[in-house]
Coordinates of N, CA and C and ligand atoms in Angstrom, one line a residue:
M1 N 94.0 110.6 79.3 CA 95.3 111.0 78.7 C 96.0 109.8 78.1
E2 N 96.2 109.7 76.8 CA 96.9 108.6 76.1 C 98.4 108.9 76.3
R3 N 99.2 107.9 76.7 CA 100.6 108.1 77.0 C 101.6 107.2 76.2
Y4 N 101.0 106.3 75.5 CA 101.8 105.4 74.6 C 101.2 105.3 73.2
S5 N 102.1 105.4 72.3 CA 101.6 105.3 70.9 C 102.8 104.8 70.0
Q6 N 102.5 104.6 68.7 CA 103.5 104.3 67.7 C 103.3 105.3 66.5
I7 N 104.4 105.8 66.1 CA 104.4 106.6 64.9 C 104.8 105.8 63.7
K8 N 103.9 105.7 62.7 CA 104.2 104.8 61.6 C 104.3 105.5 60.2
N9 N 104.0 106.8 60.2 CA 104.0 107.4 58.9 C 105.4 108.0 58.5
K10 N 106.2 108.4 59.5 CA 107.5 108.9 59.2 C 108.6 108.0 59.7
I11 N 109.6 108.5 60.5 CA 110.5 107.5 61.1 C 109.7 106.7 62.1
K12 N 109.6 105.4 61.8 CA 108.8 104.5 62.6 C 109.4 104.3 64.0
R13 N 108.6 104.6 65.0 CA 109.1 104.5 66.4 C 107.9 104.4 67.4
E14 N 108.3 104.0 68.6 CA 107.3 104.1 69.7 C 107.5 105.4 70.4
I15 N 106.5 105.9 71.0 CA 106.5 107.2 71.6 C 105.8 107.1 73.0
V16 N 106.4 107.7 74.0 CA 105.8 107.8 75.3 C 105.7 109.2 75.8
L17 N 104.6 109.6 76.3 CA 104.4 110.9 76.9 C 104.4 110.7 78.4
L18 N 105.6 111.1 79.0 CA 105.8 110.8 80.4 C 105.3 112.0 81.3
K19 N 105.2 111.8 82.5 CA 104.9 112.8 83.5 C 106.2 113.4 84.1
S20 N 106.2 114.7 84.3 CA 107.5 115.2 84.8 C 107.2 116.3 85.9
A21 N 108.3 116.7 86.5 CA 108.2 117.9 87.4 C 108.0 119.1 86.5
P22 N 107.6 120.2 87.1 CA 107.3 121.4 86.4 C 108.4 121.9 85.4
C23 N 108.0 122.3 84.2 CA 108.9 122.8 83.2 C 109.7 123.9 83.8
I24 N 111.0 123.9 83.5 CA 111.9 124.9 84.1 C 111.5 126.3 83.8
W25 N 110.9 126.5 82.6 CA 110.5 127.8 82.2 C 109.0 128.1 82.5
S26 N 108.2 127.3 82.0 CA 106.7 127.4 82.4 C 106.1 128.7 82.0
K27 N 106.7 129.5 81.1 CA 106.1 130.9 80.9 C 105.8 131.2 79.4
C28 N 105.9 130.2 78.6 CA 105.6 130.4 77.2 C 104.1 130.8 77.1
T29 N 103.8 131.8 76.3 CA 102.5 132.4 76.3 C 101.4 131.5 75.6
F30 N 101.9 130.5 74.8 CA 101.0 129.7 74.1 C 100.8 128.3 74.8
C31 N 101.4 128.1 75.9 CA 101.5 126.7 76.5 C 100.5 126.5 77.6
D32 N 99.7 125.5 77.5 CA 98.9 125.1 78.6 C 99.1 123.6 79.0
Y33 N 99.9 123.0 78.2 CA 100.1 121.6 78.5 C 101.0 121.3 79.8
I34 N 101.6 122.4 80.3 CA 102.3 122.2 81.6 C 101.4 121.8 82.7
E35 N 100.1 121.9 82.4 CA 99.1 121.4 83.4 C 99.3 119.9 83.7
D36 N 100.0 119.2 82.9 CA 100.3 117.8 83.1 C 101.5 117.6 84.1
N37 N 102.2 118.7 84.3 CA 103.3 118.6 85.3 C 102.9 118.3 86.7
S38 N 103.7 117.7 87.5 CA 103.4 117.3 88.8 C 104.5 117.6 89.8
T39 N 104.2 117.8 91.0 CA 105.2 118.0 92.0 C 105.3 116.7 92.9
C40 N 104.5 115.7 92.6 CA 104.5 114.5 93.4 C 105.4 113.5 92.7
K41 N 106.6 113.3 93.3 CA 107.6 112.4 92.7 C 107.1 111.0 92.6
E42 N 106.4 110.5 93.6 CA 105.9 109.1 93.7 C 104.9 108.9 92.5
E43 N 104.0 109.9 92.3 CA 103.0 109.8 91.3 C 103.8 109.7 89.9
I44 N 104.7 110.6 89.7 CA 105.5 110.7 88.4 C 106.1 109.3 88.1
I45 N 106.8 108.8 89.1 CA 107.6 107.5 88.9 C 106.6 106.4 88.6
H46 N 105.5 106.3 89.4 CA 104.5 105.3 89.2 C 103.9 105.3 87.8
I47 N 103.5 106.5 87.4 CA 102.8 106.6 86.0 C 103.9 106.3 85.0
N48 N 105.0 106.8 85.1 CA 106.1 106.6 84.0 C 106.5 105.1 83.9
N49 N 106.6 104.5 85.1 CA 106.9 103.0 85.0 C 105.9 102.2 84.2
E50 N 104.6 102.6 84.5 CA 103.5 101.9 83.8 C 103.6 102.1 82.3
V51 N 103.8 103.3 81.9 CA 103.9 103.7 80.5 C 105.1 103.0 79.8
L52 N 106.2 103.1 80.5 CA 107.4 102.5 79.9 C 107.4 101.0 79.7
E53 N 106.6 100.3 80.6 CA 106.4 98.9 80.5 C 105.7 98.5 79.2
K54 N 105.1 99.4 78.5 CA 104.4 99.1 77.3 C 105.3 99.1 76.1
V55 N 106.5 99.6 76.2 CA 107.5 99.7 75.1 C 107.9 98.3 74.8
T56 N 107.9 98.0 73.4 CA 108.2 96.6 73.0 C 109.6 96.6 72.3
G57 N 110.0 97.8 71.8 CA 111.3 97.8 71.1 C 111.1 97.4 69.6
E58 N 109.9 97.3 69.2 CA 109.5 96.8 67.9 C 110.4 97.5 66.7
Y59 N 110.6 98.8 66.8 CA 111.3 99.5 65.8 C 112.7 99.8 66.1
G60 N 113.1 99.6 67.4 CA 114.4 99.9 67.8 C 114.6 101.4 68.1
I61 N 113.5 102.1 67.9 CA 113.6 103.6 68.1 C 112.5 104.0 69.1
L62 N 112.9 104.8 70.1 CA 111.9 105.2 71.1 C 112.0 106.8 71.2
E63 N 110.8 107.4 71.3 CA 110.8 108.8 71.6 C 110.1 109.0 73.0
V64 N 110.8 109.8 73.8 CA 110.4 110.1 75.1 C 110.1 111.6 75.2
I65 N 108.8 111.9 75.4 CA 108.5 113.3 75.6 C 107.8 113.5 77.0
D66 N 107.8 114.7 77.5 CA 107.0 115.1 78.6 C 106.6 116.5 78.4
S67 N 105.7 117.0 79.3 CA 105.3 118.4 79.1 C 106.3 119.3 79.7
A68 N 107.6 119.1 79.4 CA 108.7 119.9 79.9 C 109.9 119.4 79.2
S69 N 111.1 119.3 79.9 CA 112.3 118.8 79.2 C 112.7 117.5 79.8
I70 N 113.5 116.8 79.1 CA 114.0 115.5 79.6 C 114.6 115.6 81.0
F71 N 115.2 116.8 81.3 CA 115.8 117.1 82.5 C 114.9 117.2 83.7
E72 N 113.6 117.3 83.4 CA 112.6 117.4 84.5 C 112.0 116.0 84.9
L73 N 112.6 115.0 84.2 CA 112.2 113.6 84.7 C 113.0 113.2 85.9
P74 N 112.4 112.5 86.8 CA 113.3 112.1 88.0 C 114.3 111.1 87.6
Q75 N 115.3 111.0 88.4 CA 116.4 110.0 88.1 C 115.9 108.6 87.9
E76 N 114.9 108.3 88.8 CA 114.3 106.9 88.7 C 113.7 106.6 87.3
T77 N 113.1 107.6 86.7 CA 112.5 107.4 85.4 C 113.6 107.3 84.3
L78 N 114.6 108.2 84.5 CA 115.8 108.1 83.5 C 116.4 106.7 83.6
K79 N 116.5 106.2 84.8 CA 117.1 104.8 85.0 C 116.2 103.8 84.3
K80 N 114.9 103.9 84.5 CA 113.9 103.0 83.9 C 114.0 103.0 82.4
I81 N 114.1 104.2 81.8 CA 114.3 104.4 80.3 C 115.5 103.6 79.9
K82 N 116.6 103.8 80.6 CA 117.9 103.2 80.3 C 117.7 101.6 80.3
T83 N 117.0 101.1 81.3 CA 116.8 99.7 81.4 C 116.0 99.2 80.2
I84 N 115.0 99.9 79.9 CA 114.1 99.5 78.7 C 114.9 99.5 77.4
I85 N 115.8 100.5 77.3 CA 116.7 100.6 76.1 C 117.5 99.4 76.0
E86 N 118.1 99.0 77.1 CA 118.9 97.8 77.1 C 118.1 96.5 76.8
E87 N 117.0 96.4 77.6 CA 116.2 95.1 77.4 C 115.6 95.0 76.1
K88 N 115.1 96.1 75.5 CA 114.4 96.0 74.2 C 115.2 96.3 73.0
K89 N 116.6 96.4 73.3 CA 117.5 96.7 72.2 C 117.1 97.9 71.3
I90 N 116.9 99.0 72.0 CA 116.6 100.3 71.4 C 118.0 100.9 70.9
H91 N 118.0 101.3 69.7 CA 119.3 101.9 69.2 C 119.3 103.4 69.1
T92 N 118.0 104.0 69.0 CA 117.9 105.4 68.8 C 116.8 106.0 69.7
L93 N 117.2 107.1 70.4 CA 116.3 107.7 71.3 C 116.0 109.2 70.9
F94 N 114.8 109.5 70.8 CA 114.4 110.9 70.6 C 114.0 111.5 72.0
V95 N 114.5 112.7 72.3 CA 114.2 113.4 73.6 C 114.0 114.9 73.2
E96 N 113.5 115.6 74.2 CA 113.3 117.0 74.0 C 113.8 117.9 75.2
S97 N 114.3 119.0 74.9 CA 114.8 119.9 75.9 C 114.6 121.4 75.6
H98 N 114.4 122.2 76.6 CA 114.4 123.6 76.4 C 115.8 124.1 76.2
W99 N 115.9 125.3 75.6 CA 117.3 125.9 75.3 C 118.0 126.1 76.6
L100 N 117.3 126.4 77.7 CA 118.0 126.7 79.0 C 118.9 125.6 79.4
Y101 N 118.7 124.4 79.0 CA 119.6 123.3 79.3 C 120.7 123.0 78.3
H102 N 120.9 123.9 77.4 CA 121.8 123.6 76.2 C 123.1 123.1 76.7
S103 N 123.7 123.7 77.7 CA 125.0 123.3 78.1 C 125.1 121.9 78.8
R104 N 123.9 121.4 79.1 CA 123.8 120.0 79.7 C 123.4 118.9 78.8
I105 N 123.2 119.2 77.5 CA 122.6 118.2 76.6 C 123.6 117.0 76.5
H106 N 124.9 117.3 76.6 CA 125.9 116.2 76.5 C 125.7 115.2 77.6
E107 N 125.1 115.6 78.8 CA 124.9 114.7 79.9 C 123.9 113.6 79.4
I108 N 122.9 114.0 78.7 CA 121.9 113.0 78.2 C 122.5 112.1 77.2
R109 N 123.2 112.6 76.3 CA 123.8 111.8 75.2 C 124.8 110.8 75.9
D110 N 125.6 111.3 76.9 CA 126.5 110.4 77.6 C 125.8 109.3 78.4
Y111 N 124.7 109.7 79.1 CA 124.0 108.8 80.0 C 123.4 107.6 79.2
F112 N 122.8 107.9 78.1 CA 122.1 106.8 77.4 C 123.1 106.0 76.5
G113 N 124.1 106.7 76.0 CA 125.1 106.0 75.2 C 124.7 105.4 73.9
I114 N 123.5 105.8 73.4 CA 123.1 105.3 72.1 C 122.9 106.6 71.2
K115 N 122.4 106.4 70.0 CA 122.1 107.6 69.2 C 121.0 108.4 69.8
V116 N 121.2 109.6 70.1 CA 120.1 110.5 70.8 C 119.8 111.6 69.8
I117 N 118.6 111.8 69.5 CA 118.2 112.9 68.7 C 117.5 113.9 69.6
V118 N 118.1 115.1 69.8 CA 117.5 116.0 70.8 C 116.7 117.1 70.0
K119 N 115.4 117.1 70.4 CA 114.5 118.1 69.8 C 114.4 119.3 70.7
I120 N 114.1 120.4 70.1 CA 114.0 121.7 70.9 C 112.8 122.5 70.3
G121 N 112.0 123.0 71.2 CA 110.9 123.9 70.7 C 111.4 125.2 70.3
V122 N 111.7 125.4 69.1 CA 112.2 126.7 68.5 C 111.0 127.6 68.2
E123 N 110.0 126.9 67.7 CA 108.7 127.5 67.3 C 108.9 128.4 66.0
T124 N 109.8 129.3 66.1 CA 110.2 130.1 64.9 C 111.6 130.6 65.0
F125 N 112.3 130.8 63.9 CA 113.6 131.4 64.0 C 113.6 132.9 64.0
D126 N 112.4 133.5 63.9 CA 112.3 134.9 64.1 C 112.4 135.2 65.6
D127 N 113.5 135.8 66.0 CA 113.9 136.0 67.4 C 112.8 136.9 68.1
E128 N 112.3 137.9 67.4 CA 111.3 138.8 68.1 C 110.0 138.0 68.4
F129 N 109.6 137.3 67.4 CA 108.3 136.6 67.6 C 108.5 135.4 68.6
R130 N 109.6 134.7 68.5 CA 109.8 133.6 69.5 C 109.9 134.1 70.9
N131 N 110.8 135.1 71.1 CA 111.0 135.5 72.5 C 110.1 136.7 73.0
G132 N 109.7 137.6 72.0 CA 108.9 138.7 72.4 C 107.4 138.4 72.5
V133 N 106.9 137.6 71.5 CA 105.5 137.3 71.5 C 105.2 136.0 72.2
L134 N 106.0 134.9 71.9 CA 105.7 133.6 72.5 C 106.4 133.5 73.8
N135 N 107.3 134.4 74.1 CA 108.0 134.4 75.4 C 108.7 133.1 75.7
K136 N 109.4 132.6 74.7 CA 110.0 131.3 74.7 C 111.3 131.2 75.5
N137 N 111.9 132.4 75.7 CA 113.2 132.4 76.4 C 114.2 131.5 75.8
A138 N 114.3 131.5 74.5 CA 115.3 130.6 73.8 C 116.2 131.6 73.0
H139 N 117.3 132.0 73.6 CA 118.1 133.1 73.1 C 119.4 132.5 72.5
F140 N 119.3 131.8 71.4 CA 120.6 131.4 70.7 C 120.9 132.5 69.6
S141 N 122.2 132.6 69.3 CA 122.6 133.7 68.4 C 122.5 133.3 67.0
S142 N 122.5 132.0 66.6 CA 122.5 131.6 65.2 C 122.0 130.2 65.1
V143 N 121.7 129.8 63.9 CA 121.4 128.4 63.6 C 122.6 127.5 64.0
K144 N 123.8 128.0 63.7 CA 125.0 127.3 63.9 C 125.1 127.0 65.4
E145 N 124.9 128.0 66.2 CA 124.9 127.8 67.7 C 123.9 126.8 68.2
L146 N 122.7 126.9 67.6 CA 121.7 125.9 68.0 C 122.1 124.5 67.7
K147 N 122.7 124.3 66.5 CA 123.0 123.0 66.0 C 124.2 122.4 66.8
K148 N 124.9 123.2 67.6 CA 126.0 122.6 68.4 C 125.4 121.7 69.5
Y149 N 124.1 121.9 69.8 CA 123.5 121.1 70.9 C 122.3 120.3 70.4
F150 N 121.5 120.8 69.5 CA 120.3 120.2 69.2 C 120.3 119.7 67.8
D151 N 119.4 118.7 67.6 CA 119.4 118.0 66.2 C 118.1 118.4 65.5
S152 N 117.1 118.7 66.2 CA 115.7 118.7 65.6 C 114.9 119.8 66.1
P153 N 114.6 120.9 65.3 CA 113.8 122.0 65.8 C 112.3 121.7 65.6
C154 N 111.5 122.0 66.6 CA 110.0 122.0 66.5 C 109.5 123.4 66.1
L155 N 108.8 123.4 65.0 CA 108.4 124.7 64.5 C 106.9 124.8 64.5
M156 N 106.3 126.0 64.9 CA 104.9 126.2 65.0 C 104.4 127.1 63.9
V157 N 103.3 126.7 63.3 CA 102.8 127.4 62.1 C 101.3 127.8 62.4
G158 N 101.0 129.1 62.0 CA 99.6 129.5 62.0 C 99.2 130.2 63.3
I159 N 100.1 131.1 63.8 CA 99.7 131.8 65.0 C 99.5 133.3 64.6
Q160 N 98.4 133.9 65.1 CA 98.1 135.3 64.8 C 99.4 136.1 65.1
G161 N 99.7 137.0 64.1 CA 101.0 137.8 64.3 C 102.1 137.2 63.5
Q162 N 102.1 135.9 63.3 CA 103.1 135.3 62.4 C 102.9 135.8 61.0
T163 N 104.0 135.9 60.2 CA 103.8 136.3 58.8 C 104.2 135.2 57.9
K164 N 103.8 135.3 56.6 CA 104.3 134.4 55.6 C 105.8 134.4 55.4
E165 N 106.3 135.6 55.6 CA 107.8 135.7 55.4 C 108.5 134.9 56.5
M166 N 108.0 135.1 57.8 CA 108.6 134.3 58.9 C 108.6 132.8 58.6
I167 N 107.4 132.3 58.1 CA 107.2 130.9 57.9 C 108.1 130.4 56.8
D168 N 108.2 131.2 55.7 CA 109.1 130.9 54.6 C 110.5 130.7 55.1
N169 N 110.9 131.7 55.9 CA 112.3 131.6 56.4 C 112.5 130.4 57.3
D170 N 111.5 130.1 58.1 CA 111.6 128.9 59.0 C 111.7 127.6 58.2
M171 N 110.9 127.5 57.2 CA 110.9 126.3 56.3 C 112.2 126.2 55.5
N172 N 112.7 127.3 55.2 CA 114.0 127.3 54.4 C 115.1 126.9 55.3
I173 N 115.1 127.4 56.5 CA 116.2 127.0 57.5 C 116.1 125.5 57.8
L174 N 114.8 125.1 58.0 CA 114.6 123.6 58.4 C 115.2 122.7 57.3
Q175 N 114.9 123.0 56.1 CA 115.3 122.1 55.0 C 116.8 122.3 54.6
T176 N 117.3 123.4 54.9 CA 118.7 123.7 54.6 C 119.7 123.1 55.6
Y177 N 119.3 123.1 56.9 CA 120.2 122.8 57.9 C 119.9 121.5 58.8
F178 N 118.6 121.0 58.7 CA 118.3 120.0 59.6 C 117.8 118.7 58.9
E179 N 118.2 117.6 59.4 CA 117.8 116.3 58.9 C 116.6 115.8 59.7
Y180 N 116.3 116.4 60.8 CA 115.1 116.1 61.6 C 114.4 117.4 62.0
G181 N 113.1 117.2 62.2 CA 112.3 118.4 62.6 C 110.9 118.1 62.8
T182 N 110.1 119.0 63.4 CA 108.7 118.8 63.5 C 108.0 120.1 63.2
I183 N 107.0 120.0 62.3 CA 106.2 121.1 62.0 C 104.8 120.9 62.6
S184 N 104.4 121.9 63.5 CA 103.1 121.7 64.1 C 102.2 122.9 63.7
I185 N 101.0 122.6 63.3 CA 100.0 123.6 63.1 C 99.4 124.0 64.5
Y186 N 99.4 125.3 64.7 CA 98.9 125.7 66.0 C 97.4 125.5 66.2
R187 N 97.0 125.0 67.3 CA 95.6 124.7 67.7 C 95.3 125.6 68.9
N188 N 94.2 126.3 68.8 CA 93.8 127.1 69.9 C 93.7 126.3 71.2
N189 N 94.1 126.9 72.3 CA 94.0 126.2 73.6 C 93.5 127.3 74.6
S190 N 93.8 127.1 75.9 CA 93.2 128.0 76.9 C 94.0 129.3 77.0
T191 N 95.1 129.5 76.3 CA 95.9 130.7 76.4 C 95.4 131.8 75.5
I192 N 96.0 133.0 75.6 CA 95.5 134.1 74.8 C 96.0 134.1 73.4
I193 N 97.0 133.2 73.1 CA 97.6 133.1 71.8 C 96.6 132.4 70.8
K194 N 96.3 133.0 69.7 CA 95.2 132.4 68.8 C 95.7 132.0 67.5
R195 N 95.0 131.1 66.9 CA 95.4 130.6 65.5 C 94.9 131.6 64.4
D196 N 95.7 131.6 63.4 CA 95.4 132.4 62.2 C 95.0 131.4 61.1
N197 N 93.7 131.2 60.8 CA 93.3 130.1 59.9 C 93.7 130.4 58.5
Q198 N 93.7 131.7 58.1 CA 94.2 132.0 56.7 C 95.6 131.6 56.5
L199 N 96.4 131.8 57.5 CA 97.8 131.5 57.4 C 98.0 130.0 57.3
V200 N 97.2 129.3 58.1 CA 97.2 127.8 58.0 C 96.9 127.3 56.6
C201 N 95.8 127.8 56.0 CA 95.4 127.4 54.7 C 96.5 127.7 53.7
W202 N 97.1 128.9 53.8 CA 98.2 129.2 52.9 C 99.4 128.2 53.0
F203 N 99.7 127.9 54.3 CA 100.8 127.0 54.5 C 100.5 125.6 54.0
L204 N 99.3 125.1 54.2 CA 99.0 123.7 53.8 C 99.0 123.7 52.2
D205 N 98.7 124.8 51.6 CA 98.7 124.8 50.1 C 100.2 124.9 49.6
K206 N 100.9 125.8 50.2 CA 102.3 126.0 49.7 C 103.3 124.9 50.1
Y207 N 103.1 124.4 51.2 CA 104.1 123.4 51.8 C 103.6 122.0 51.8
S208 N 102.6 121.7 51.0 CA 102.1 120.3 51.1 C 103.2 119.3 50.8
Y209 N 104.2 119.6 50.0 CA 105.3 118.6 49.8 C 106.1 118.4 51.0
L210 N 106.2 119.4 51.9 CA 107.0 119.3 53.1 C 106.2 118.4 54.1
I211 N 104.9 118.4 54.1 CA 104.1 117.6 55.0 C 104.4 116.1 54.8
D212 N 104.7 115.8 53.5 CA 105.0 114.4 53.2 C 106.5 114.0 53.3
D213 N 107.4 115.0 53.6 CA 108.8 114.8 53.6 C 109.1 113.8 54.8
P214 N 109.8 112.7 54.5 CA 110.0 111.7 55.5 C 110.9 112.2 56.6
R215 N 111.7 113.2 56.4 CA 112.6 113.7 57.4 C 111.8 114.4 58.6
Y216 N 110.7 115.0 58.2 CA 110.0 115.9 59.2 C 108.7 115.4 59.6
D217 N 108.4 115.4 60.9 CA 107.1 115.0 61.4 C 106.2 116.2 61.2
F218 N 104.9 115.9 60.9 CA 104.0 117.0 60.7 C 102.7 116.7 61.6
L219 N 102.4 117.7 62.4 CA 101.3 117.6 63.4 C 100.2 118.6 63.0
Y220 N 99.2 118.1 62.4 CA 98.1 119.1 62.1 C 97.4 119.4 63.4
D221 N 97.4 118.4 64.3 CA 96.8 118.5 65.6 C 97.8 118.0 66.6
P222 N 97.9 118.7 67.8 CA 98.9 118.3 68.8 C 98.9 116.8 69.2
T223 N 97.7 116.2 69.0 CA 97.6 114.8 69.4 C 97.9 113.8 68.2
D224 N 98.4 114.3 67.1 CA 98.6 113.4 65.9 C 99.7 112.4 66.2
F225 N 100.5 112.5 67.2 CA 101.5 111.4 67.5 C 100.8 110.3 68.3
G226 N 99.5 110.5 68.6 CA 98.7 109.5 69.3 C 98.8 109.6 70.8
V227 N 99.5 110.6 71.3 CA 99.6 110.8 72.8 C 99.0 112.2 73.1
G228 N 98.7 112.3 74.4 CA 98.1 113.6 74.8 C 96.6 113.5 74.9
D229 N 96.0 114.7 75.0 CA 94.5 114.7 75.0 C 94.0 116.1 74.4
Ligands
LIG1 S1 109.2 125.3 77.4 FE1 107.6 123.9 76.6 S2 106.6 123.0 78.4 FE2 107.7 124.8 79.1 S3 106.2 126.5 79.0 FE3 107.3 126.5 77.1 S4 106.1 125.3 75.7 FE4 105.4 124.9 77.8

């Protein structure tokens, strides 16, 4: 499992994939990466310390992800991140959280005290597909409400059952309302949710300009950030 990498093609930054306690939700139908979650706090702290020691501060920007939310990291790891931020003169931090923590996002911004870009796995703005099919349990009422807490939606493309209209709407919302975002092409994994290759081909053709947009990260494969397995 690779846990440290650098992203050089869009916003240049270091990225660490940390280990965390189990995701608060753990029930998304397409997710099997929660298998990286652990209930052993000592193991989590040890692994995370090792990974965080690799951060150099080269770009002044750090992204911290885990197979859950930032809130599932132990206090010891949050403290270590804060120490690294100070030592390596990091000015911007990317983190990720589930919608269930929306009312606590301000705690993270306050704790680190630097610019924090908070990502959220929206997957799609189609409420029925997001919550009914993907079982995301992210029930925000509007883009405006989402933006009160989060800066950067992660969108998934190419899932069986998704339609071109849904994806057009998602890409429209992304470009209209967000300065940050991630577009991920769905890759089959151990879950029952499957990829729609025709939809992927259509997307790659129609939205090739978006793939190169410096504002948005694009993951053709979940490991394209250089972390994970
Ligand atoms: S919120 Fe994220 S980590 Fe948790 S089950 Fe859903 S996709 Fe997986």
